[in-house]
Amino acid sequence: MEAVRSQRKSSFSNGGGGGVSTLPIYRSAPPLEVRLEDFELYAVDRLRVLKGISDGLSRGKKPDEMEKLVLDLWKTNMRHEHSSEVVNKDIISHFVLRLVYCRTEELRKWFLSMETTLFRYRFRDESPEIQRALMAEFDLQYKAVSNAEYESVKDKLNQVARAIGQPITSTDTIFYKVPFEEVPELVAGRRVLIQKGNAYIAMNQVVSLVITQFRSLLSKALVLTNRKWTSMIREQEKDRLTPIVEALSTSYLGPDYSQPREHAELSLKDIDQIAKSSFPLCMRHLFDKLREDHHLKHGGRMQLGLFLKGVGLKLDDALAFWRAEFSQKVGAERFDKEYAYGIRHNYGKEGKRTDYTPYSCQKIISAAPGVGDHHGCPYRHFSEENLRAALTRMGVGNRAMEDVMDKVRNRHYQLACTLTFEAVHNSTCDAGVNHPNQYFNDSQKIFESQKSSSNPKGAAAST
């Protein structure tokens, strides 16, 4: 079936030129037939957009930087080879992720915040005529302030405009008078004139009014979707959609790092030095505990073992490495009998011959280590005291330490790891850390670059 398309004009989806708008308000899911592969692929593409927005907000990007980021993320990820399907991809992906993120309060809160931010910048990109049309779609039937009323409050409006650094221009002379409680973010920011319980908002501030409505509608819809999911959909679709839905909220969207980068090989003679310089905290902690205790439980062996495989430790070296440690605790014979199989299995040499991939940050963060376990994400699972001590050993200074701890307190664990990387390497990491093996690769690239710059090609050999 065909999705109903709005005929409003927009520049957002097609880069300008007065095309047809594709900004839906997602009131209800249209009667579309969706192929199972599109169900997941469309959702993953939109998830890349939302996670990019989340990263931008966490890094404290300014509004103009966020606007550019959102535009770029949308154009990069939400394209379709058939232009007629762009609208459907937008609508389908939203409702799939609504199903994915309706299931817990934490998931709903994140999805609501990211979708609201996305809608904000898409709305702002529309022309005033289209914005007014969208207001009508939200049933916001506010009339523009009359010329007579505008003249009576003109001086006060100019005072507010100057105070917020946004002088009134000819395009802003249309003002709407609305109940002040409907624009809470403008009121909180003291960016609007309030008189007799009403707020006077300029056309360029209408986004605040619309966003309040959008957020309210989506919040209610997520609760209703959760009820349908728990009472009906989850069981009915247990063999088809449910596994996809339950996996998407924790899915990792980057490279799998199952193979080391070209020409990369980690030798046993260098492993201690490289662990100190290029392992992320989660892996360095496991490595140090293995050296100290000569043993790791299953979760730790999997997390560290697959990481080492991904950075270039060959199977024979991996067996030698683990045997050298474990034999000090359990003996070489017991190691060969009980543990060597698991290592060969990770390298795809036993069992189903599966080529297992290193764990992503998402998977590590979602782990639940128990007593005696050392796997998981230190930024999430360490106490503040232990985390500060571990970061100090990595060489993180006091100023950077407080920035890292601030991100930890706000549960931005990957961003905390990114700030650690930047502090340790004295280098920016704009892409953020999404995978321990990415951390390792980026670290090695920095050291290789420093080495090549200090020993440029063609330099005369010392005699």
Tab-separated table of C-alpha atoms in Angstrom:
chain	number	residue	atom	x	y	z
A	1	MET	CA	0.000	0.000	0.000
A	2	GLU	CA	1.053	3.582	-0.546
A	3	ALA	CA	1.943	5.858	2.341
A	4	VAL	CA	0.173	9.196	2.323
A	5	ARG	CA	2.645	11.901	1.360
A	6	SER	CA	2.440	15.549	2.311
A	7	GLN	CA	2.753	18.015	-0.555
A	8	ARG	CA	4.599	20.657	1.468
A	9	LYS	CA	7.908	21.910	0.050
A	10	SER	CA	11.209	21.494	1.830
A	11	SER	CA	14.957	21.671	1.343
A	12	PHE	CA	15.877	19.167	4.067
A	13	SER	CA	15.488	15.864	2.300
A	14	ASN	CA	16.822	16.825	-1.080
A	15	GLY	CA	19.392	19.516	-0.384
A	16	GLY	CA	17.302	22.467	-1.498
A	17	GLY	CA	15.643	23.471	-4.703
A	18	GLY	CA	12.033	23.608	-3.500
A	19	GLY	CA	11.322	19.882	-3.567
A	20	VAL	CA	8.497	18.086	-1.785
A	21	SER	CA	8.648	18.025	2.005
A	22	THR	CA	9.046	14.693	3.718
A	23	LEU	CA	8.654	15.782	7.334
A	24	PRO	CA	5.906	13.620	8.862
A	25	ILE	CA	4.603	14.075	12.399
A	26	TYR	CA	4.201	10.313	12.962
A	27	ARG	CA	0.685	10.387	14.409
A	28	SER	CA	-0.042	6.801	13.353
A	29	ALA	CA	1.689	4.048	11.428
A	30	PRO	CA	0.509	3.936	7.802
A	31	PRO	CA	-0.723	0.616	6.341
A	32	LEU	CA	2.577	-0.225	4.655
A	33	GLU	CA	3.820	-3.684	3.751
A	34	VAL	CA	7.472	-3.953	4.775
A	35	ARG	CA	9.966	-6.610	3.774
A	36	LEU	CA	11.709	-8.141	6.763
A	37	GLU	CA	15.162	-7.082	5.534
A	38	ASP	CA	13.956	-3.479	5.089
A	39	PHE	CA	12.389	-3.575	8.564
A	40	GLU	CA	15.846	-4.002	10.064
A	41	LEU	CA	17.969	-2.069	7.562
A	42	TYR	CA	15.817	1.065	7.713
A	43	ALA	CA	15.872	0.959	11.508
A	44	VAL	CA	19.664	0.600	11.591
A	45	ASP	CA	20.083	3.608	9.266
A	46	ARG	CA	17.875	5.779	11.470
A	47	LEU	CA	19.670	4.487	14.551
A	48	ARG	CA	22.941	5.764	13.087
A	49	VAL	CA	21.340	9.212	12.895
A	50	LEU	CA	20.010	9.114	16.467
A	51	LYS	CA	23.269	7.809	17.924
A	52	GLY	CA	25.173	10.501	16.043
A	53	ILE	CA	22.856	13.105	17.566
A	54	SER	CA	23.363	11.588	21.013
A	55	ASP	CA	27.134	11.770	20.619
A	56	GLY	CA	26.940	15.392	19.442
A	57	LEU	CA	24.813	16.412	22.414
A	58	SER	CA	27.079	14.550	24.845
A	59	ARG	CA	30.117	16.353	23.464
A	60	GLY	CA	28.430	19.712	24.094
A	61	LYS	CA	28.148	20.859	20.489
A	62	LYS	CA	26.598	24.291	19.993
A	63	PRO	CA	23.173	24.684	18.282
A	64	ASP	CA	24.663	25.705	14.930
A	65	GLU	CA	27.084	22.763	15.090
A	66	MET	CA	24.217	20.430	15.987
A	67	GLU	CA	22.158	21.698	13.073
A	68	LYS	CA	24.947	20.911	10.619
A	69	LEU	CA	25.544	17.531	12.271
A	70	VAL	CA	21.869	16.543	12.052
A	71	LEU	CA	21.613	17.621	8.407
A	72	ASP	CA	24.745	15.676	7.495
A	73	LEU	CA	23.666	12.556	9.417
A	74	TRP	CA	20.249	12.575	7.766
A	75	LYS	CA	21.538	13.044	4.240
A	76	THR	CA	24.189	10.370	4.708
A	77	ASN	CA	22.034	7.656	6.271
A	78	MET	CA	18.432	8.201	5.213
A	79	ARG	CA	18.827	8.199	1.450
A	80	HIS	CA	17.185	5.577	-0.731
A	81	GLU	CA	18.032	4.447	-4.248
A	82	HIS	CA	14.418	5.151	-5.223
A	83	SER	CA	13.482	8.738	-4.355
A	84	SER	CA	9.835	7.740	-4.075
A	85	GLU	CA	10.731	5.519	-1.127
A	86	VAL	CA	12.512	8.180	0.974
A	87	VAL	CA	9.288	9.111	2.780
A	88	ASN	CA	8.424	5.488	3.445
A	89	LYS	CA	11.912	4.807	4.795
A	90	ASP	CA	11.541	7.742	7.177
A	91	ILE	CA	8.138	6.611	8.443
A	92	ILE	CA	8.954	2.895	8.642
A	93	SER	CA	12.245	3.458	10.461
A	94	HIS	CA	10.594	5.719	13.026
A	95	PHE	CA	7.878	3.225	13.880
A	96	VAL	CA	10.291	0.282	14.004
A	97	LEU	CA	12.499	2.146	16.473
A	98	ARG	CA	9.422	3.236	18.395
A	99	LEU	CA	8.766	-0.470	18.891
A	100	VAL	CA	12.398	-1.090	19.838
A	101	TYR	CA	12.631	1.745	22.346
A	102	CYS	CA	9.195	1.534	23.964
A	103	ARG	CA	10.152	-1.413	26.175
A	104	THR	CA	11.727	0.281	29.208
A	105	GLU	CA	11.617	3.722	30.804
A	106	GLU	CA	15.315	4.275	30.061
A	107	LEU	CA	14.917	3.341	26.392
A	108	ARG	CA	11.820	5.519	26.022
A	109	LYS	CA	13.584	8.517	27.568
A	110	TRP	CA	16.562	8.221	25.192
A	111	PHE	CA	14.444	7.728	22.077
A	112	LEU	CA	12.132	10.603	22.978
A	113	SER	CA	15.055	12.975	23.463
A	114	MET	CA	16.840	11.996	20.236
A	115	GLU	CA	13.720	12.008	18.028
A	116	THR	CA	12.690	15.379	19.449
A	117	THR	CA	16.107	16.822	18.640
A	118	LEU	CA	15.960	15.372	15.132
A	119	PHE	CA	12.488	16.806	14.541
A	120	ARG	CA	13.586	20.198	15.899
A	121	TYR	CA	16.303	20.665	13.298
A	122	ARG	CA	14.229	19.250	10.475
A	123	PHE	CA	11.438	21.685	11.352
A	124	ARG	CA	13.851	24.622	11.551
A	125	ASP	CA	15.043	23.839	8.037
A	126	GLU	CA	11.553	24.372	6.627
A	127	SER	CA	10.263	27.654	5.220
A	128	PRO	CA	7.856	29.796	7.305
A	129	GLU	CA	4.960	28.714	5.052
A	130	ILE	CA	5.663	25.051	5.670
A	131	GLN	CA	6.155	25.659	9.371
A	132	ARG	CA	2.677	27.212	9.521
A	133	ALA	CA	1.289	24.186	7.680
A	134	LEU	CA	2.913	21.918	10.258
A	135	MET	CA	1.414	23.977	13.053
A	136	ALA	CA	-1.985	23.268	11.553
A	137	GLU	CA	-1.185	19.541	11.424
A	138	PHE	CA	-0.495	19.698	15.160
A	139	ASP	CA	-3.841	21.479	15.616
A	140	LEU	CA	-2.065	24.604	16.817
A	141	GLN	CA	-4.698	27.059	15.639
A	142	TYR	CA	-3.082	30.208	16.957
A	143	LYS	CA	-3.680	33.416	15.089
A	144	ALA	CA	-0.970	35.925	14.384
A	145	VAL	CA	-0.956	39.019	16.601
A	146	SER	CA	-2.794	41.886	14.917
A	147	ASN	CA	-0.903	44.980	13.762
A	148	ALA	CA	-2.556	47.070	16.460
A	149	GLU	CA	-1.565	44.671	19.254
A	150	TYR	CA	1.936	44.317	17.807
A	151	GLU	CA	2.424	48.086	17.915
A	152	SER	CA	1.284	48.171	21.555
A	153	VAL	CA	3.993	45.686	22.647
A	154	LYS	CA	6.588	46.456	19.995
A	155	ASP	CA	9.001	48.228	22.346
A	156	LYS	CA	8.917	45.384	24.884
A	157	LEU	CA	9.416	42.819	22.130
A	158	ASN	CA	12.454	44.735	20.895
A	159	GLN	CA	13.878	44.831	24.416
A	160	VAL	CA	13.585	41.044	24.718
A	161	ALA	CA	15.042	40.556	21.231
A	162	ARG	CA	18.064	42.736	22.016
A	163	ALA	CA	18.574	40.999	25.367
A	164	ILE	CA	18.865	37.602	23.696
A	165	GLY	CA	20.972	38.927	20.830
A	166	GLN	CA	18.334	38.381	18.150
A	167	PRO	CA	17.096	41.783	16.914
A	168	ILE	CA	13.706	41.632	15.212
A	169	THR	CA	13.940	41.580	11.414
A	170	SER	CA	11.246	42.000	8.800
A	171	THR	CA	10.796	38.226	8.587
A	172	ASP	CA	10.091	38.023	12.317
A	173	THR	CA	7.294	40.599	12.393
A	174	ILE	CA	4.735	37.773	12.577
A	175	PHE	CA	4.176	36.992	16.259
A	176	TYR	CA	1.866	34.486	17.913
A	177	LYS	CA	0.303	34.876	21.347
A	178	VAL	CA	0.126	31.558	23.185
A	179	PRO	CA	-0.310	30.418	26.803
A	180	PHE	CA	3.148	30.671	28.391
A	181	GLU	CA	3.051	27.065	29.670
A	182	GLU	CA	3.117	25.807	26.087
A	183	VAL	CA	6.636	27.157	25.465
A	184	PRO	CA	8.491	26.069	28.641
A	185	GLU	CA	11.965	26.124	27.101
A	186	LEU	CA	11.551	29.750	25.957
A	187	VAL	CA	10.249	30.762	29.370
A	188	ALA	CA	13.061	28.921	31.167
A	189	GLY	CA	15.624	30.627	28.947
A	190	ARG	CA	14.028	34.095	29.407
A	191	ARG	CA	13.792	34.385	25.641
A	192	VAL	CA	10.192	35.491	25.304
A	193	LEU	CA	7.906	38.328	26.363
A	194	ILE	CA	5.203	37.245	28.814
A	195	GLN	CA	2.218	39.484	29.429
A	196	LYS	CA	-1.049	38.575	31.171
A	197	GLY	CA	-0.248	34.859	31.079
A	198	ASN	CA	0.549	34.821	27.379
A	199	ALA	CA	3.886	34.503	25.600
A	200	TYR	CA	4.582	36.441	22.412
A	201	ILE	CA	6.671	34.209	20.163
A	202	ALA	CA	8.277	35.238	16.897
A	203	MET	CA	8.036	33.101	13.786
A	204	ASN	CA	11.622	31.938	14.320
A	205	GLN	CA	10.617	30.711	17.792
A	206	VAL	CA	7.628	28.669	16.654
A	207	VAL	CA	9.827	25.560	16.778
A	208	SER	CA	9.604	25.640	20.574
A	209	LEU	CA	5.812	25.502	20.425
A	210	VAL	CA	5.795	22.676	17.894
A	211	ILE	CA	8.455	20.672	19.737
A	212	THR	CA	6.438	20.768	22.942
A	213	GLN	CA	3.507	19.223	21.081
A	214	PHE	CA	5.674	16.701	19.235
A	215	ARG	CA	7.336	15.554	22.437
A	216	SER	CA	4.021	15.203	24.251
A	217	LEU	CA	2.442	13.158	21.461
A	218	LEU	CA	5.460	10.879	21.080
A	219	SER	CA	5.768	10.338	24.836
A	220	LYS	CA	2.159	9.161	25.048
A	221	ALA	CA	2.562	7.034	21.930
A	222	LEU	CA	5.596	5.239	23.391
A	223	VAL	CA	3.618	4.232	26.487
A	224	LEU	CA	0.764	2.913	24.326
A	225	THR	CA	3.202	1.050	22.084
A	226	ASN	CA	4.757	-0.586	25.131
A	227	ARG	CA	1.364	-1.864	26.228
A	228	LYS	CA	0.737	-3.381	22.802
A	229	TRP	CA	4.224	-4.876	22.759
A	230	THR	CA	3.919	-6.590	26.126
A	231	SER	CA	0.313	-7.712	25.738
A	232	MET	CA	0.332	-8.900	22.146
A	233	ILE	CA	3.145	-8.189	19.682
A	234	ARG	CA	6.066	-9.787	21.555
A	235	GLU	CA	4.380	-13.172	21.769
A	236	GLN	CA	2.767	-13.102	18.328
A	237	GLU	CA	6.067	-12.237	16.632
A	238	LYS	CA	8.395	-14.298	18.854
A	239	ASP	CA	9.805	-16.245	15.899
A	240	ARG	CA	10.080	-13.365	13.433
A	241	LEU	CA	10.207	-9.733	14.600
A	242	THR	CA	10.805	-10.069	18.346
A	243	PRO	CA	14.475	-11.197	18.049
A	244	ILE	CA	15.206	-8.252	15.736
A	245	VAL	CA	13.454	-5.744	17.974
A	246	GLU	CA	15.180	-6.949	21.124
A	247	ALA	CA	18.614	-6.878	19.491
A	248	LEU	CA	18.388	-3.445	17.871
A	249	SER	CA	18.556	-1.380	21.066
A	250	THR	CA	22.012	-2.760	21.885
A	251	SER	CA	23.265	-3.247	18.342
A	252	TYR	CA	26.741	-2.088	17.378
A	253	LEU	CA	26.789	-0.306	14.021
A	254	GLY	CA	30.481	-0.135	13.168
A	255	PRO	CA	33.152	-2.523	11.822
A	256	ASP	CA	33.316	-5.933	13.511
A	257	TYR	CA	37.148	-6.019	13.814
A	258	SER	CA	37.128	-9.797	13.393
A	259	GLN	CA	40.297	-9.400	11.346
A	260	PRO	CA	43.241	-7.177	12.319
A	261	ARG	CA	43.986	-4.213	10.115
A	262	GLU	CA	46.283	-4.840	7.181
A	263	HIS	CA	49.836	-5.810	8.098
A	264	ALA	CA	48.954	-5.655	11.824
A	265	GLU	CA	50.397	-8.384	13.990
A	266	LEU	CA	50.871	-8.398	17.758
A	267	SER	CA	53.915	-10.292	18.947
A	268	LEU	CA	54.306	-11.673	22.460
A	269	LYS	CA	57.567	-9.800	23.032
A	270	ASP	CA	55.789	-6.457	22.505
A	271	ILE	CA	52.486	-7.213	24.201
A	272	ASP	CA	53.256	-5.692	27.626
A	273	GLN	CA	54.535	-2.434	26.155
A	274	ILE	CA	51.622	-2.143	23.728
A	275	ALA	CA	49.081	-3.003	26.426
A	276	LYS	CA	50.366	-0.065	28.451
A	277	SER	CA	50.330	2.380	25.550
A	278	SER	CA	47.367	1.376	23.374
A	279	PHE	CA	44.878	-0.831	25.247
A	280	PRO	CA	41.654	0.871	26.346
A	281	LEU	CA	40.986	0.761	30.079
A	282	CYS	CA	38.599	-2.215	29.874
A	283	MET	CA	41.266	-4.368	28.199
A	284	ARG	CA	44.203	-3.010	30.159
A	285	HIS	CA	42.398	-3.901	33.397
A	286	LEU	CA	41.810	-7.472	32.197
A	287	PHE	CA	45.388	-7.767	30.973
A	288	ASP	CA	46.794	-6.527	34.308
A	289	LYS	CA	44.527	-8.853	36.292
A	290	LEU	CA	45.611	-11.797	34.155
A	291	ARG	CA	49.271	-10.965	34.785
A	292	GLU	CA	48.563	-10.542	38.497
A	293	ASP	CA	46.258	-13.529	39.184
A	294	HIS	CA	47.259	-15.821	36.279
A	295	HIS	CA	43.580	-16.501	35.729
A	296	LEU	CA	40.395	-14.914	34.347
A	297	LYS	CA	36.835	-16.181	34.495
A	298	HIS	CA	34.974	-17.006	31.293
A	299	GLY	CA	33.620	-13.472	30.699
A	300	GLY	CA	37.064	-11.976	31.039
A	301	ARG	CA	38.686	-14.609	28.813
A	302	MET	CA	36.119	-13.956	26.073
A	303	GLN	CA	36.366	-10.164	26.260
A	304	LEU	CA	40.169	-10.021	26.322
A	305	GLY	CA	40.753	-13.030	24.072
A	306	LEU	CA	38.622	-11.774	21.191
A	307	PHE	CA	40.139	-8.303	21.544
A	308	LEU	CA	43.652	-9.744	21.258
A	309	LYS	CA	42.585	-11.762	18.243
A	310	GLY	CA	41.253	-8.575	16.614
A	311	VAL	CA	44.472	-6.628	17.179
A	312	GLY	CA	46.595	-9.274	15.510
A	313	LEU	CA	47.582	-11.959	18.037
A	314	LYS	CA	47.908	-15.185	16.054
A	315	LEU	CA	46.376	-18.433	17.311
A	316	ASP	CA	49.693	-20.091	18.175
A	317	ASP	CA	50.816	-16.985	20.078
A	318	ALA	CA	47.440	-16.755	21.809
A	319	LEU	CA	47.753	-20.340	23.030
A	320	ALA	CA	51.291	-19.663	24.242
A	321	PHE	CA	50.216	-16.430	25.962
A	322	TRP	CA	47.269	-17.936	27.838
A	323	ARG	CA	49.166	-21.144	28.667
A	324	ALA	CA	52.064	-19.179	30.150
A	325	GLU	CA	49.707	-17.380	32.516
A	326	PHE	CA	47.212	-20.115	33.403
A	327	SER	CA	49.854	-22.795	33.920
A	328	GLN	CA	51.182	-20.782	36.867
A	329	LYS	CA	47.776	-21.197	38.541
A	330	VAL	CA	46.274	-24.457	37.235
A	331	GLY	CA	49.214	-26.206	35.557
A	332	ALA	CA	49.935	-26.743	31.870
A	333	GLU	CA	48.128	-30.103	31.704
A	334	ARG	CA	44.876	-28.725	33.068
A	335	PHE	CA	45.158	-25.705	30.773
A	336	ASP	CA	45.468	-27.936	27.697
A	337	LYS	CA	42.543	-30.049	28.881
A	338	GLU	CA	40.099	-27.335	30.003
A	339	TYR	CA	41.010	-24.017	28.438
A	340	ALA	CA	42.885	-24.465	25.146
A	341	TYR	CA	39.724	-25.612	23.342
A	342	GLY	CA	37.990	-22.310	24.118
A	343	ILE	CA	40.828	-20.307	22.621
A	344	ARG	CA	40.872	-22.375	19.424
A	345	HIS	CA	37.068	-22.067	19.330
A	346	ASN	CA	37.298	-18.240	19.377
A	347	TYR	CA	39.607	-18.410	16.376
A	348	GLY	CA	37.108	-20.559	14.459
A	349	LYS	CA	39.167	-23.748	14.720
A	350	GLU	CA	36.724	-25.818	16.796
A	351	GLY	CA	33.003	-26.468	16.978
A	352	LYS	CA	31.014	-24.749	14.237
A	353	ARG	CA	34.178	-23.045	12.960
A	354	THR	CA	32.555	-19.637	13.595
A	355	ASP	CA	34.824	-16.611	13.184
A	356	TYR	CA	33.897	-14.808	16.407
A	357	THR	CA	34.147	-11.028	16.514
A	358	PRO	CA	35.612	-8.852	19.295
A	359	TYR	CA	33.117	-7.276	21.681
A	360	SER	CA	31.865	-3.755	20.975
A	361	CYS	CA	31.493	-1.046	23.621
A	362	GLN	CA	27.737	-1.594	23.611
A	363	LYS	CA	28.143	-5.267	24.468
A	364	ILE	CA	30.762	-4.608	27.137
A	365	ILE	CA	28.734	-1.847	28.789
A	366	SER	CA	25.641	-4.071	28.930
A	367	ALA	CA	27.562	-6.884	30.681
A	368	ALA	CA	26.743	-7.782	34.281
A	369	PRO	CA	29.999	-8.890	35.942
A	370	GLY	CA	29.640	-10.792	39.201
A	371	VAL	CA	31.906	-11.339	42.184
A	372	GLY	CA	35.404	-12.248	41.029
A	373	ASP	CA	34.748	-11.084	37.451
A	374	HIS	CA	36.895	-8.424	35.825
A	375	HIS	CA	35.155	-7.992	32.468
A	376	GLY	CA	32.696	-5.253	31.617
A	377	CYS	CA	33.184	-1.492	31.265
A	378	PRO	CA	35.238	0.174	34.029
A	379	TYR	CA	33.474	3.489	33.433
A	380	ARG	CA	30.197	1.815	34.297
A	381	HIS	CA	31.174	-0.936	36.728
A	382	PHE	CA	34.052	0.565	38.773
A	383	SER	CA	33.536	2.589	41.930
A	384	GLU	CA	34.596	6.228	41.592
A	385	GLU	CA	37.653	5.629	43.761
A	386	ASN	CA	38.830	2.636	41.718
A	387	LEU	CA	38.143	4.404	38.440
A	388	ARG	CA	40.141	7.471	39.464
A	389	ALA	CA	43.049	5.239	40.496
A	390	ALA	CA	42.949	3.335	37.192
A	391	LEU	CA	42.824	6.545	35.154
A	392	THR	CA	45.737	7.980	37.114
A	393	ARG	CA	47.797	4.888	36.247
A	394	MET	CA	46.951	5.516	32.576
A	395	GLY	CA	48.336	9.049	32.869
A	396	VAL	CA	45.099	11.054	32.908
A	397	GLY	CA	45.689	14.461	34.518
A	398	ASN	CA	43.504	16.187	37.092
A	399	ARG	CA	41.650	18.478	34.686
A	400	ALA	CA	40.859	15.725	32.206
A	401	MET	CA	39.977	13.427	35.113
A	402	GLU	CA	37.125	15.707	36.197
A	403	ASP	CA	35.784	15.872	32.636
A	404	VAL	CA	35.835	12.074	32.447
A	405	MET	CA	34.114	11.679	35.805
A	406	ASP	CA	31.443	14.183	34.780
A	407	LYS	CA	30.615	12.039	31.742
A	408	VAL	CA	30.562	8.908	33.922
A	409	ARG	CA	28.124	10.509	36.360
A	410	ASN	CA	25.860	11.300	33.394
A	411	ARG	CA	26.244	7.705	32.123
A	412	HIS	CA	28.050	8.725	28.931
A	413	TYR	CA	30.512	5.856	29.278
A	414	GLN	CA	31.796	5.814	25.694
A	415	LEU	CA	32.351	9.554	25.777
A	416	ALA	CA	34.266	9.119	29.040
A	417	CYS	CA	36.498	6.614	27.231
A	418	THR	CA	36.875	9.055	24.337
A	419	LEU	CA	38.045	11.797	26.715
A	420	THR	CA	40.489	9.319	28.266
A	421	PHE	CA	41.879	8.541	24.811
A	422	GLU	CA	42.311	12.248	24.076
A	423	ALA	CA	44.017	12.888	27.421
A	424	VAL	CA	46.410	9.934	27.124
A	425	HIS	CA	47.326	10.597	23.495
A	426	ASN	CA	47.116	14.404	23.555
A	427	SER	CA	45.055	14.122	20.370
A	428	THR	CA	41.418	14.601	19.411
A	429	CYS	CA	39.084	11.706	18.626
A	430	ASP	CA	36.158	13.351	16.836
A	431	ALA	CA	34.533	10.052	15.866
A	432	GLY	CA	34.326	8.970	19.503
A	433	VAL	CA	35.203	5.530	20.847
A	434	ASN	CA	32.680	2.851	19.877
A	435	HIS	CA	34.841	-0.273	20.022
A	436	PRO	CA	37.931	-1.313	22.024
A	437	ASN	CA	39.658	-2.408	18.825
A	438	GLN	CA	38.954	0.989	17.274
A	439	TYR	CA	40.615	2.575	20.327
A	440	PHE	CA	43.649	0.327	19.800
A	441	ASN	CA	43.866	1.000	16.043
A	442	ASP	CA	43.555	4.776	16.469
A	443	SER	CA	46.185	4.700	19.223
A	444	GLN	CA	48.606	2.753	17.062
A	445	LYS	CA	48.061	5.140	14.141
A	446	ILE	CA	49.033	8.072	16.373
A	447	PHE	CA	52.232	6.348	17.539
A	448	GLU	CA	53.085	5.282	13.992
A	449	SER	CA	52.578	8.858	12.805
A	450	GLN	CA	54.833	10.183	15.567
A	451	LYS	CA	57.467	7.583	14.720
A	452	SER	CA	57.434	8.373	11.001
A	453	SER	CA	57.608	12.132	11.625
A	454	SER	CA	60.644	11.697	13.900
A	455	ASN	CA	62.278	9.362	11.355
A	456	PRO	CA	61.283	10.773	7.951
A	457	LYS	CA	61.914	8.668	4.887
A	458	GLY	CA	65.079	9.486	3.113
A	459	ALA	CA	66.885	10.674	6.240
A	460	ALA	CA	70.545	9.797	6.218
A	461	ALA	CA	71.412	6.764	8.305
A	462	SER	CA	73.594	7.520	11.286
A	463	THR	CA	77.087	6.122	11.146
